[in-house]
PDB file of C-alpha atoms in Angstrom:
ATOM      1  CA  MET U   1      32.421  -5.760  34.790  1.00 88.00           C
ATOM      2  CA  ASP U   2      33.007  -3.455  31.834  1.00 95.00           C
ATOM      3  CA  VAL U   3      36.163  -1.892  33.330  1.00 97.00           C
ATOM      4  CA  LEU U   4      38.734  -4.070  35.082  1.00 98.00           C
ATOM      5  CA  LEU U   5      41.537  -3.031  37.414  1.00 97.00           C
ATOM      6  CA  ASP U   6      44.424  -5.415  38.039  1.00 97.00           C
ATOM      7  CA  VAL U   7      47.175  -4.289  40.406  1.00 96.00           C
ATOM      8  CA  ALA U   8      50.461  -6.199  40.443  1.00 94.00           C
ATOM      9  CA  GLY U   9      53.067  -4.531  42.608  1.00 94.00           C
ATOM     10  CA  PRO U  10      53.567  -0.902  41.531  1.00 97.00           C
ATOM     11  CA  VAL U  11      51.774  -1.318  38.168  1.00 97.00           C
ATOM     12  CA  ALA U  12      48.005  -1.098  37.696  1.00 98.00           C
ATOM     13  CA  VAL U  13      46.444  -2.367  34.455  1.00 98.00           C
ATOM     14  CA  ILE U  14      43.078  -0.869  33.560  1.00 98.00           C
ATOM     15  CA  THR U  15      41.195  -2.823  30.890  1.00 98.00           C
ATOM     16  CA  LEU U  16      38.135  -1.619  29.000  1.00 98.00           C
ATOM     17  CA  ASN U  17      36.180  -4.855  29.006  1.00 97.00           C
ATOM     18  CA  ARG U  18      33.387  -4.703  26.464  1.00 96.00           C
ATOM     19  CA  PRO U  19      34.960  -6.548  23.533  1.00 96.00           C
ATOM     20  CA  ALA U  20      31.666  -7.544  21.906  1.00 95.00           C
ATOM     21  CA  LYS U  21      31.012  -3.811  21.378  1.00 95.00           C
ATOM     22  CA  LEU U  22      34.642  -3.021  20.512  1.00 96.00           C
ATOM     23  CA  ASN U  23      35.047  -1.503  23.989  1.00 97.00           C
ATOM     24  CA  ALA U  24      32.699   1.377  23.169  1.00 94.00           C
ATOM     25  CA  ILE U  25      32.232   3.422  26.328  1.00 93.00           C
ATOM     26  CA  THR U  26      28.885   3.928  28.006  1.00 92.00           C
ATOM     27  CA  PRO U  27      28.295   6.584  30.686  1.00 90.00           C
ATOM     28  CA  GLU U  28      28.484   3.829  33.295  1.00 92.00           C
ATOM     29  CA  MET U  29      31.858   2.714  31.926  1.00 94.00           C
ATOM     30  CA  ALA U  30      33.093   6.291  32.022  1.00 93.00           C
ATOM     31  CA  ASP U  31      32.149   6.451  35.710  1.00 93.00           C
ATOM     32  CA  ALA U  32      33.918   3.140  36.366  1.00 96.00           C
ATOM     33  CA  LEU U  33      37.029   4.312  34.527  1.00 96.00           C
ATOM     34  CA  ARG U  34      37.137   7.484  36.606  1.00 95.00           C
ATOM     35  CA  ALA U  35      36.802   5.398  39.779  1.00 96.00           C
ATOM     36  CA  CYS U  36      39.750   3.212  38.718  1.00 97.00           C
ATOM     37  CA  LEU U  37      41.877   6.254  37.953  1.00 97.00           C
ATOM     38  CA  ASP U  38      40.988   7.792  41.325  1.00 96.00           C
ATOM     39  CA  ARG U  39      42.119   4.605  43.044  1.00 97.00           C
ATOM     40  CA  VAL U  40      45.399   4.621  41.125  1.00 97.00           C
ATOM     41  CA  ASP U  41      46.102   8.210  42.127  1.00 96.00           C
ATOM     42  CA  ALA U  42      45.151   7.599  45.765  1.00 96.00           C
ATOM     43  CA  ASP U  43      47.259   4.464  46.313  1.00 96.00           C
ATOM     44  CA  PRO U  44      50.906   5.346  46.992  1.00 95.00           C
ATOM     45  CA  ALA U  45      51.949   1.767  46.247  1.00 96.00           C
ATOM     46  CA  ILE U  46      50.848   2.186  42.618  1.00 97.00           C
ATOM     47  CA  ARG U  47      53.415   4.116  40.601  1.00 97.00           C
ATOM     48  CA  VAL U  48      52.374   3.531  36.974  1.00 98.00           C
ATOM     49  CA  ALA U  49      49.129   2.724  35.157  1.00 98.00           C
ATOM     50  CA  VAL U  50      48.522   0.877  31.901  1.00 98.00           C
ATOM     51  CA  LEU U  51      45.364   1.351  29.824  1.00 98.00           C
ATOM     52  CA  THR U  52      44.266  -1.252  27.279  1.00 98.00           C
ATOM     53  CA  GLY U  53      41.215  -2.880  25.739  1.00 98.00           C
ATOM     54  CA  ALA U  54      39.902  -6.420  26.024  1.00 97.00           C
ATOM     55  CA  GLY U  55      39.873  -8.713  23.014  1.00 95.00           C
ATOM     56  CA  GLU U  56      41.963  -8.769  19.870  1.00 91.00           C
ATOM     57  CA  ARG U  57      40.036  -6.277  17.728  1.00 96.00           C
ATOM     58  CA  SER U  58      39.740  -3.031  19.620  1.00 97.00           C
ATOM     59  CA  PHE U  59      41.438  -0.760  22.124  1.00 98.00           C
ATOM     60  CA  CYS U  60      38.397   1.538  22.213  1.00 97.00           C
ATOM     61  CA  VAL U  61      36.091   3.031  19.584  1.00 96.00           C
ATOM     62  CA  GLY U  62      35.022   5.924  21.787  1.00 89.00           C
ATOM     63  CA  SER U  63      31.575   6.600  23.149  1.00 84.00           C
ATOM     64  CA  ASP U  64      28.757   4.182  22.408  1.00 72.00           C
ATOM     65  CA  ILE U  65      26.891   6.211  19.777  1.00 69.00           C
ATOM     66  CA  ARG U  66      23.567   4.680  20.798  1.00 76.00           C
ATOM     67  CA  GLU U  67      23.953   6.340  24.191  1.00 68.00           C
ATOM     68  CA  LEU U  68      24.434   9.873  22.820  1.00 70.00           C
ATOM     69  CA  ASP U  69      20.736  10.507  22.274  1.00 67.00           C
ATOM     70  CA  ALA U  70      20.118   9.858  25.973  1.00 69.00           C
ATOM     71  CA  TYR U  71      21.315  13.366  26.887  1.00 67.00           C
ATOM     72  CA  ALA U  72      18.272  15.586  27.382  1.00 65.00           C
ATOM     73  CA  THR U  73      19.876  18.777  26.053  1.00 79.00           C
ATOM     74  CA  PRO U  74      23.041  19.859  24.244  1.00 76.00           C
ATOM     75  CA  TRP U  75      24.091  21.586  27.477  1.00 76.00           C
ATOM     76  CA  GLU U  76      23.804  18.305  29.393  1.00 73.00           C
ATOM     77  CA  PHE U  77      25.953  16.677  26.704  1.00 70.00           C
ATOM     78  CA  ARG U  78      28.451  19.553  26.957  1.00 70.00           C
ATOM     79  CA  ASN U  79      28.826  19.090  30.718  1.00 67.00           C
ATOM     80  CA  ARG U  80      29.006  15.293  30.823  1.00 71.00           C
ATOM     81  CA  GLY U  81      31.838  13.645  32.712  1.00 68.00           C
ATOM     82  CA  ASP U  82      34.520  13.133  30.071  1.00 83.00           C
ATOM     83  CA  TYR U  83      36.705  10.036  30.240  1.00 88.00           C
ATOM     84  CA  GLY U  84      39.537  11.679  28.301  1.00 89.00           C
ATOM     85  CA  ASP U  85      39.681  14.455  30.890  1.00 91.00           C
ATOM     86  CA  ALA U  86      39.864  11.810  33.616  1.00 92.00           C
ATOM     87  CA  VAL U  87      42.911  10.143  32.046  1.00 96.00           C
ATOM     88  CA  ARG U  88      44.668  13.479  31.495  1.00 94.00           C
ATOM     89  CA  ALA U  89      44.029  14.405  35.139  1.00 94.00           C
ATOM     90  CA  LEU U  90      45.936  11.357  36.423  1.00 97.00           C
ATOM     91  CA  ARG U  91      49.040  12.529  38.274  1.00 96.00           C
ATOM     92  CA  LYS U  92      50.926   9.288  37.752  1.00 97.00           C
ATOM     93  CA  PRO U  93      52.439   8.095  34.473  1.00 98.00           C
ATOM     94  CA  ILE U  94      50.085   6.087  32.262  1.00 98.00           C
ATOM     95  CA  VAL U  95      50.974   3.980  29.218  1.00 98.00           C
ATOM     96  CA  ALA U  96      48.500   2.985  26.500  1.00 98.00           C
ATOM     97  CA  ALA U  97      48.670  -0.544  25.087  1.00 98.00           C
ATOM     98  CA  VAL U  98      46.762  -0.059  21.839  1.00 98.00           C
ATOM     99  CA  ASN U  99      45.724  -3.527  20.753  1.00 97.00           C
ATOM    100  CA  GLY U 100      43.294  -2.700  17.930  1.00 97.00           C
ATOM    101  CA  TYR U 101      40.951   0.077  16.852  1.00 98.00           C
ATOM    102  CA  ALA U 102      41.651   3.426  18.521  1.00 98.00           C
ATOM    103  CA  TYR U 103      38.871   5.489  16.988  1.00 97.00           C
ATOM    104  CA  GLY U 104      37.203   8.720  18.038  1.00 94.00           C
ATOM    105  CA  GLY U 105      37.145   8.895  21.799  1.00 93.00           C
ATOM    106  CA  GLY U 106      39.417   5.845  21.845  1.00 96.00           C
ATOM    107  CA  LEU U 107      42.017   7.831  19.916  1.00 97.00           C
ATOM    108  CA  GLU U 108      41.581  10.621  22.468  1.00 96.00           C
ATOM    109  CA  LEU U 109      42.027   8.128  25.320  1.00 96.00           C
ATOM    110  CA  ALA U 110      45.264   6.855  23.796  1.00 97.00           C
ATOM    111  CA  MET U 111      46.546  10.407  23.287  1.00 97.00           C
ATOM    112  CA  ALA U 112      45.609  11.286  26.878  1.00 96.00           C
ATOM    113  CA  CYS U 113      48.173   8.707  28.002  1.00 97.00           C
ATOM    114  CA  ASP U 114      51.810   9.713  28.345  1.00 97.00           C
ATOM    115  CA  ILE U 115      53.248   6.965  26.130  1.00 98.00           C
ATOM    116  CA  ARG U 116      51.616   4.776  23.494  1.00 98.00           C
ATOM    117  CA  LEU U 117      52.722   1.360  22.294  1.00 98.00           C
ATOM    118  CA  ALA U 118      50.719  -0.371  19.559  1.00 98.00           C
ATOM    119  CA  ALA U 119      50.203  -3.823  18.156  1.00 98.00           C
ATOM    120  CA  THR U 120      50.892  -4.248  14.459  1.00 98.00           C
ATOM    121  CA  THR U 121      47.143  -4.764  14.052  1.00 97.00           C
ATOM    122  CA  ALA U 122      46.222  -1.407  15.630  1.00 98.00           C
ATOM    123  CA  THR U 123      44.628   1.378  13.602  1.00 98.00           C
ATOM    124  CA  PHE U 124      43.909   4.978  14.535  1.00 98.00           C
ATOM    125  CA  ALA U 125      41.166   7.292  13.298  1.00 98.00           C
ATOM    126  CA  ALA U 126      39.198  10.469  14.023  1.00 96.00           C
ATOM    127  CA  PRO U 127      36.016   9.371  12.227  1.00 95.00           C
ATOM    128  CA  GLU U 128      33.565  11.812  13.820  1.00 93.00           C
ATOM    129  CA  ILE U 129      33.477  14.007  10.707  1.00 95.00           C
ATOM    130  CA  LYS U 130      31.863  11.131   8.805  1.00 94.00           C
ATOM    131  CA  LEU U 131      28.918  11.314  11.198  1.00 90.00           C
ATOM    132  CA  GLY U 132      28.549  15.086  11.291  1.00 92.00           C
ATOM    133  CA  TRP U 133      30.574  16.210  14.269  1.00 85.00           C
ATOM    134  CA  ILE U 134      34.139  16.510  15.549  1.00 86.00           C
ATOM    135  CA  GLY U 135      35.992  15.196  18.573  1.00 86.00           C
ATOM    136  CA  GLY U 136      35.494  16.964  21.874  1.00 82.00           C
ATOM    137  CA  SER U 137      38.223  15.816  24.238  1.00 83.00           C
ATOM    138  CA  GLY U 138      41.259  17.591  22.873  1.00 86.00           C
ATOM    139  CA  GLN U 139      41.418  15.591  19.664  1.00 92.00           C
ATOM    140  CA  SER U 140      42.616  18.433  17.412  1.00 94.00           C
ATOM    141  CA  ALA U 141      45.177  19.858  19.844  1.00 93.00           C
ATOM    142  CA  LEU U 142      46.543  16.469  20.876  1.00 94.00           C
ATOM    143  CA  LEU U 143      46.802  15.265  17.283  1.00 95.00           C
ATOM    144  CA  ALA U 144      48.559  18.450  16.192  1.00 94.00           C
ATOM    145  CA  HIS U 145      51.091  18.026  19.014  1.00 91.00           C
ATOM    146  CA  SER U 146      51.593  14.330  18.219  1.00 93.00           C
ATOM    147  CA  VAL U 147      51.655  14.152  14.418  1.00 96.00           C
ATOM    148  CA  GLY U 148      51.955  17.770  13.243  1.00 95.00           C
ATOM    149  CA  PRO U 149      49.297  20.082  11.780  1.00 95.00           C
ATOM    150  CA  GLY U 150      49.251  18.620   8.262  1.00 97.00           C
ATOM    151  CA  ASN U 151      48.927  15.000   9.345  1.00 97.00           C
ATOM    152  CA  ALA U 152      46.378  16.011  11.980  1.00 97.00           C
ATOM    153  CA  ALA U 153      44.341  17.809   9.312  1.00 97.00           C
ATOM    154  CA  THR U 154      44.423  14.706   7.124  1.00 97.00           C
ATOM    155  CA  MET U 155      43.014  12.568   9.920  1.00 97.00           C
ATOM    156  CA  LEU U 156      40.471  15.136  11.100  1.00 97.00           C
ATOM    157  CA  LEU U 157      39.151  16.138   7.681  1.00 97.00           C
ATOM    158  CA  THR U 158      38.945  12.690   6.090  1.00 97.00           C
ATOM    159  CA  GLY U 159      38.114  10.574   9.126  1.00 97.00           C
ATOM    160  CA  ASP U 160      40.066   7.737   7.512  1.00 97.00           C
ATOM    161  CA  PRO U 161      42.210   5.393   9.619  1.00 98.00           C
ATOM    162  CA  ILE U 162      45.974   5.065   9.609  1.00 98.00           C
ATOM    163  CA  ASP U 163      47.775   1.841  10.433  1.00 98.00           C
ATOM    164  CA  ALA U 164      50.260   1.296  13.236  1.00 98.00           C
ATOM    165  CA  ALA U 165      53.307   1.669  10.996  1.00 98.00           C
ATOM    166  CA  ARG U 166      52.185   5.091   9.807  1.00 98.00           C
ATOM    167  CA  ALA U 167      51.231   6.059  13.359  1.00 98.00           C
ATOM    168  CA  LYS U 168      54.816   5.317  14.397  1.00 98.00           C
ATOM    169  CA  ASP U 169      56.249   7.224  11.427  1.00 97.00           C
ATOM    170  CA  TRP U 170      54.118  10.224  12.396  1.00 97.00           C
ATOM    171  CA  GLY U 171      55.082  10.038  16.076  1.00 97.00           C
ATOM    172  CA  LEU U 172      51.677   9.006  17.402  1.00 97.00           C
ATOM    173  CA  VAL U 173      53.130   5.835  18.967  1.00 98.00           C
ATOM    174  CA  THR U 174      56.655   5.076  20.125  1.00 97.00           C
ATOM    175  CA  GLU U 175      56.820   1.365  19.380  1.00 97.00           C
ATOM    176  CA  VAL U 176      54.950  -1.206  17.281  1.00 98.00           C
ATOM    177  CA  VAL U 177      55.133  -4.888  18.228  1.00 98.00           C
ATOM    178  CA  PRO U 178      53.312  -8.124  17.342  1.00 98.00           C
ATOM    179  CA  PRO U 179      49.986  -8.469  19.174  1.00 97.00           C
ATOM    180  CA  ASP U 180      51.197 -11.215  21.514  1.00 96.00           C
ATOM    181  CA  GLU U 181      54.164  -9.072  22.539  1.00 98.00           C
ATOM    182  CA  LEU U 182      52.214  -5.899  23.272  1.00 98.00           C
ATOM    183  CA  LEU U 183      51.287  -6.356  26.931  1.00 97.00           C
ATOM    184  CA  PRO U 184      54.681  -7.853  27.868  1.00 97.00           C
ATOM    185  CA  ALA U 185      56.407  -4.881  26.214  1.00 98.00           C
ATOM    186  CA  VAL U 186      54.138  -2.399  27.961  1.00 98.00           C
ATOM    187  CA  ARG U 187      54.563  -4.132  31.316  1.00 97.00           C
ATOM    188  CA  GLU U 188      58.336  -4.051  30.880  1.00 97.00           C
ATOM    189  CA  LEU U 189      58.222  -0.317  30.139  1.00 98.00           C
ATOM    190  CA  ALA U 190      55.832   0.322  33.037  1.00 97.00           C
ATOM    191  CA  GLY U 191      58.106  -1.634  35.374  1.00 96.00           C
ATOM    192  CA  LYS U 192      61.074   0.453  34.306  1.00 96.00           C
ATOM    193  CA  ILE U 193      59.165   3.682  35.021  1.00 97.00           C
ATOM    194  CA  ALA U 194      57.907   2.278  38.326  1.00 96.00           C
ATOM    195  CA  ALA U 195      61.520   1.737  39.409  1.00 94.00           C
ATOM    196  CA  ARG U 196      62.192   5.456  39.125  1.00 95.00           C
ATOM    197  CA  PRO U 197      61.524   7.772  42.097  1.00 94.00           C
ATOM    198  CA  PRO U 198      57.761   8.398  42.000  1.00 94.00           C
ATOM    199  CA  ILE U 199      57.868  12.083  42.934  1.00 94.00           C
ATOM    200  CA  ALA U 200      60.356  12.775  40.168  1.00 94.00           C
ATOM    201  CA  ALA U 201      58.286  10.736  37.684  1.00 95.00           C
ATOM    202  CA  GLN U 202      55.092  12.607  38.510  1.00 95.00           C
ATOM    203  CA  THR U 203      56.964  15.910  38.412  1.00 94.00           C
ATOM    204  CA  ALA U 204      58.453  15.078  35.015  1.00 95.00           C
ATOM    205  CA  LYS U 205      54.959  14.337  33.723  1.00 94.00           C
ATOM    206  CA  ALA U 206      53.569  17.609  35.075  1.00 93.00           C
ATOM    207  CA  ASN U 207      56.509  19.509  33.637  1.00 94.00           C
ATOM    208  CA  LEU U 208      56.079  17.993  30.186  1.00 92.00           C
ATOM    209  CA  ARG U 209      52.383  18.853  30.137  1.00 89.00           C
ATOM    210  CA  ALA U 210      53.146  22.430  31.208  1.00 89.00           C
ATOM    211  CA  ALA U 211      55.821  22.796  28.523  1.00 88.00           C
ATOM    212  CA  TYR U 212      53.125  22.590  25.836  1.00 85.00           C
ATOM    213  CA  ALA U 213      51.176  25.459  27.349  1.00 86.00           C
ATOM    214  CA  MET U 214      53.888  27.919  28.376  1.00 91.00           C
ATOM    215  CA  PRO U 215      56.189  30.285  26.500  1.00 92.00           C
ATOM    216  CA  LEU U 216      59.775  29.021  26.504  1.00 91.00           C
ATOM    217  CA  ASP U 217      61.129  31.335  29.216  1.00 92.00           C
ATOM    218  CA  GLN U 218      58.256  30.501  31.564  1.00 93.00           C
ATOM    219  CA  ALA U 219      58.572  26.786  30.819  1.00 91.00           C
ATOM    220  CA  ILE U 220      62.280  26.811  31.699  1.00 92.00           C
ATOM    221  CA  GLN U 221      61.629  28.693  34.944  1.00 93.00           C
ATOM    222  CA  TYR U 222      58.804  26.301  35.848  1.00 91.00           C
ATOM    223  CA  GLU U 223      61.102  23.360  35.171  1.00 92.00           C
ATOM    224  CA  ARG U 224      63.765  24.878  37.406  1.00 92.00           C
ATOM    225  CA  ASP U 225      61.225  25.357  40.210  1.00 91.00           C
ATOM    226  CA  LEU U 226      60.092  21.745  39.896  1.00 91.00           C
ATOM    227  CA  GLN U 227      63.710  20.594  39.881  1.00 92.00           C
ATOM    228  CA  THR U 228      64.212  22.439  43.180  1.00 93.00           C
ATOM    229  CA  VAL U 229      61.177  20.646  44.645  1.00 90.00           C
ATOM    230  CA  CYS U 230      62.601  17.285  43.571  1.00 92.00           C
ATOM    231  CA  MET U 231      66.051  18.075  44.947  1.00 91.00           C
ATOM    232  CA  ALA U 232      64.511  18.604  48.388  1.00 93.00           C
ATOM    233  CA  THR U 233      63.042  15.091  48.552  1.00 93.00           C
ATOM    234  CA  ALA U 234      64.447  12.120  50.455  1.00 91.00           C
ATOM    235  CA  ASP U 235      64.482  10.182  47.173  1.00 91.00           C
ATOM    236  CA  ALA U 236      66.886  12.700  45.623  1.00 89.00           C
ATOM    237  CA  ALA U 237      69.157  12.399  48.650  1.00 90.00           C
ATOM    238  CA  GLU U 238      68.971   8.620  48.295  1.00 86.00           C
ATOM    239  CA  GLY U 239      69.851   8.909  44.614  1.00 88.00           C
ATOM    240  CA  ARG U 240      72.943  10.966  45.403  1.00 92.00           C
ATOM    241  CA  ALA U 241      73.987   8.618  48.214  1.00 91.00           C
ATOM    242  CA  ALA U 242      73.517   5.536  46.045  1.00 86.00           C
ATOM    243  CA  PHE U 243      75.550   7.123  43.250  1.00 90.00           C
ATOM    244  CA  ALA U 244      78.378   7.901  45.668  1.00 91.00           C
ATOM    245  CA  ALA U 245      78.268   4.390  47.130  1.00 92.00           C
ATOM    246  CA  ARG U 246      77.949   2.745  43.698  1.00 93.00           C
ATOM    247  CA  ARG U 247      74.818   0.843  44.679  1.00 92.00           C
ATOM    248  CA  GLU U 248      71.270   0.655  43.425  1.00 90.00           C
ATOM    249  CA  PRO U 249      69.015   3.318  44.988  1.00 90.00           C
ATOM    250  CA  VAL U 250      65.870   2.455  46.913  1.00 88.00           C
ATOM    251  CA  PHE U 251      63.177   5.037  46.267  1.00 91.00           C
ATOM    252  CA  GLU U 252      60.254   5.355  48.662  1.00 87.00           C
ATOM    253  CA  GLY U 253      58.301   8.307  47.308  1.00 85.00           C
ATOM    254  CA  ARG U 254      59.386  10.760  50.013  1.00 88.00           C
TER     255      ARG U 254
END
């Protein structure tokens, strides 16, 4: 199978499993990835997802270029099911474990995740310009938000890769670790997030996404509305009771 789903307790690990092709995504893989994400969203026992690539060389190098000529018309290409959209649509938190090349659509996949950790061997690039096109899954907007307009322009206009250390300096990733420590570090982070109340975690994610798109006054009001929703949950009542009793809370997603 070219996309694997491994669920261990509240954490689901989704692995792009085509290492011989650097985890380049075919239309069939995109469909399988969407199916995995749908399962993660639908299962209340799963609280956090992790996205990574198989092998030591590549996280994902985007779409398999050999498949692009299979679209009959530009309009069919325009309206294809986009795997970056599918990751961004996930309600639950998702962490990228970037183990190697994150190029093109693979860069977009990583940026579609909420948090990115990288191996020291990881590199990041928007190489589409070298082939005559640009990214199409939010690459420019997501890069500008992550690394700033000037750094984004450097990546978009040259197509050249940056290494993991520079990606961290620019804010594209939050942590860089040796390759053999990457998945343990990501699992530890995912476990920490999974221990938080799931409604509040999903609300925090939705609020952060909205903050990018709203004027400040609207963003603050939206945050206050979402806070009110969270305060009405059983988990928030449990949090207050546990604080008063000086015990660890038990959150059930209610």
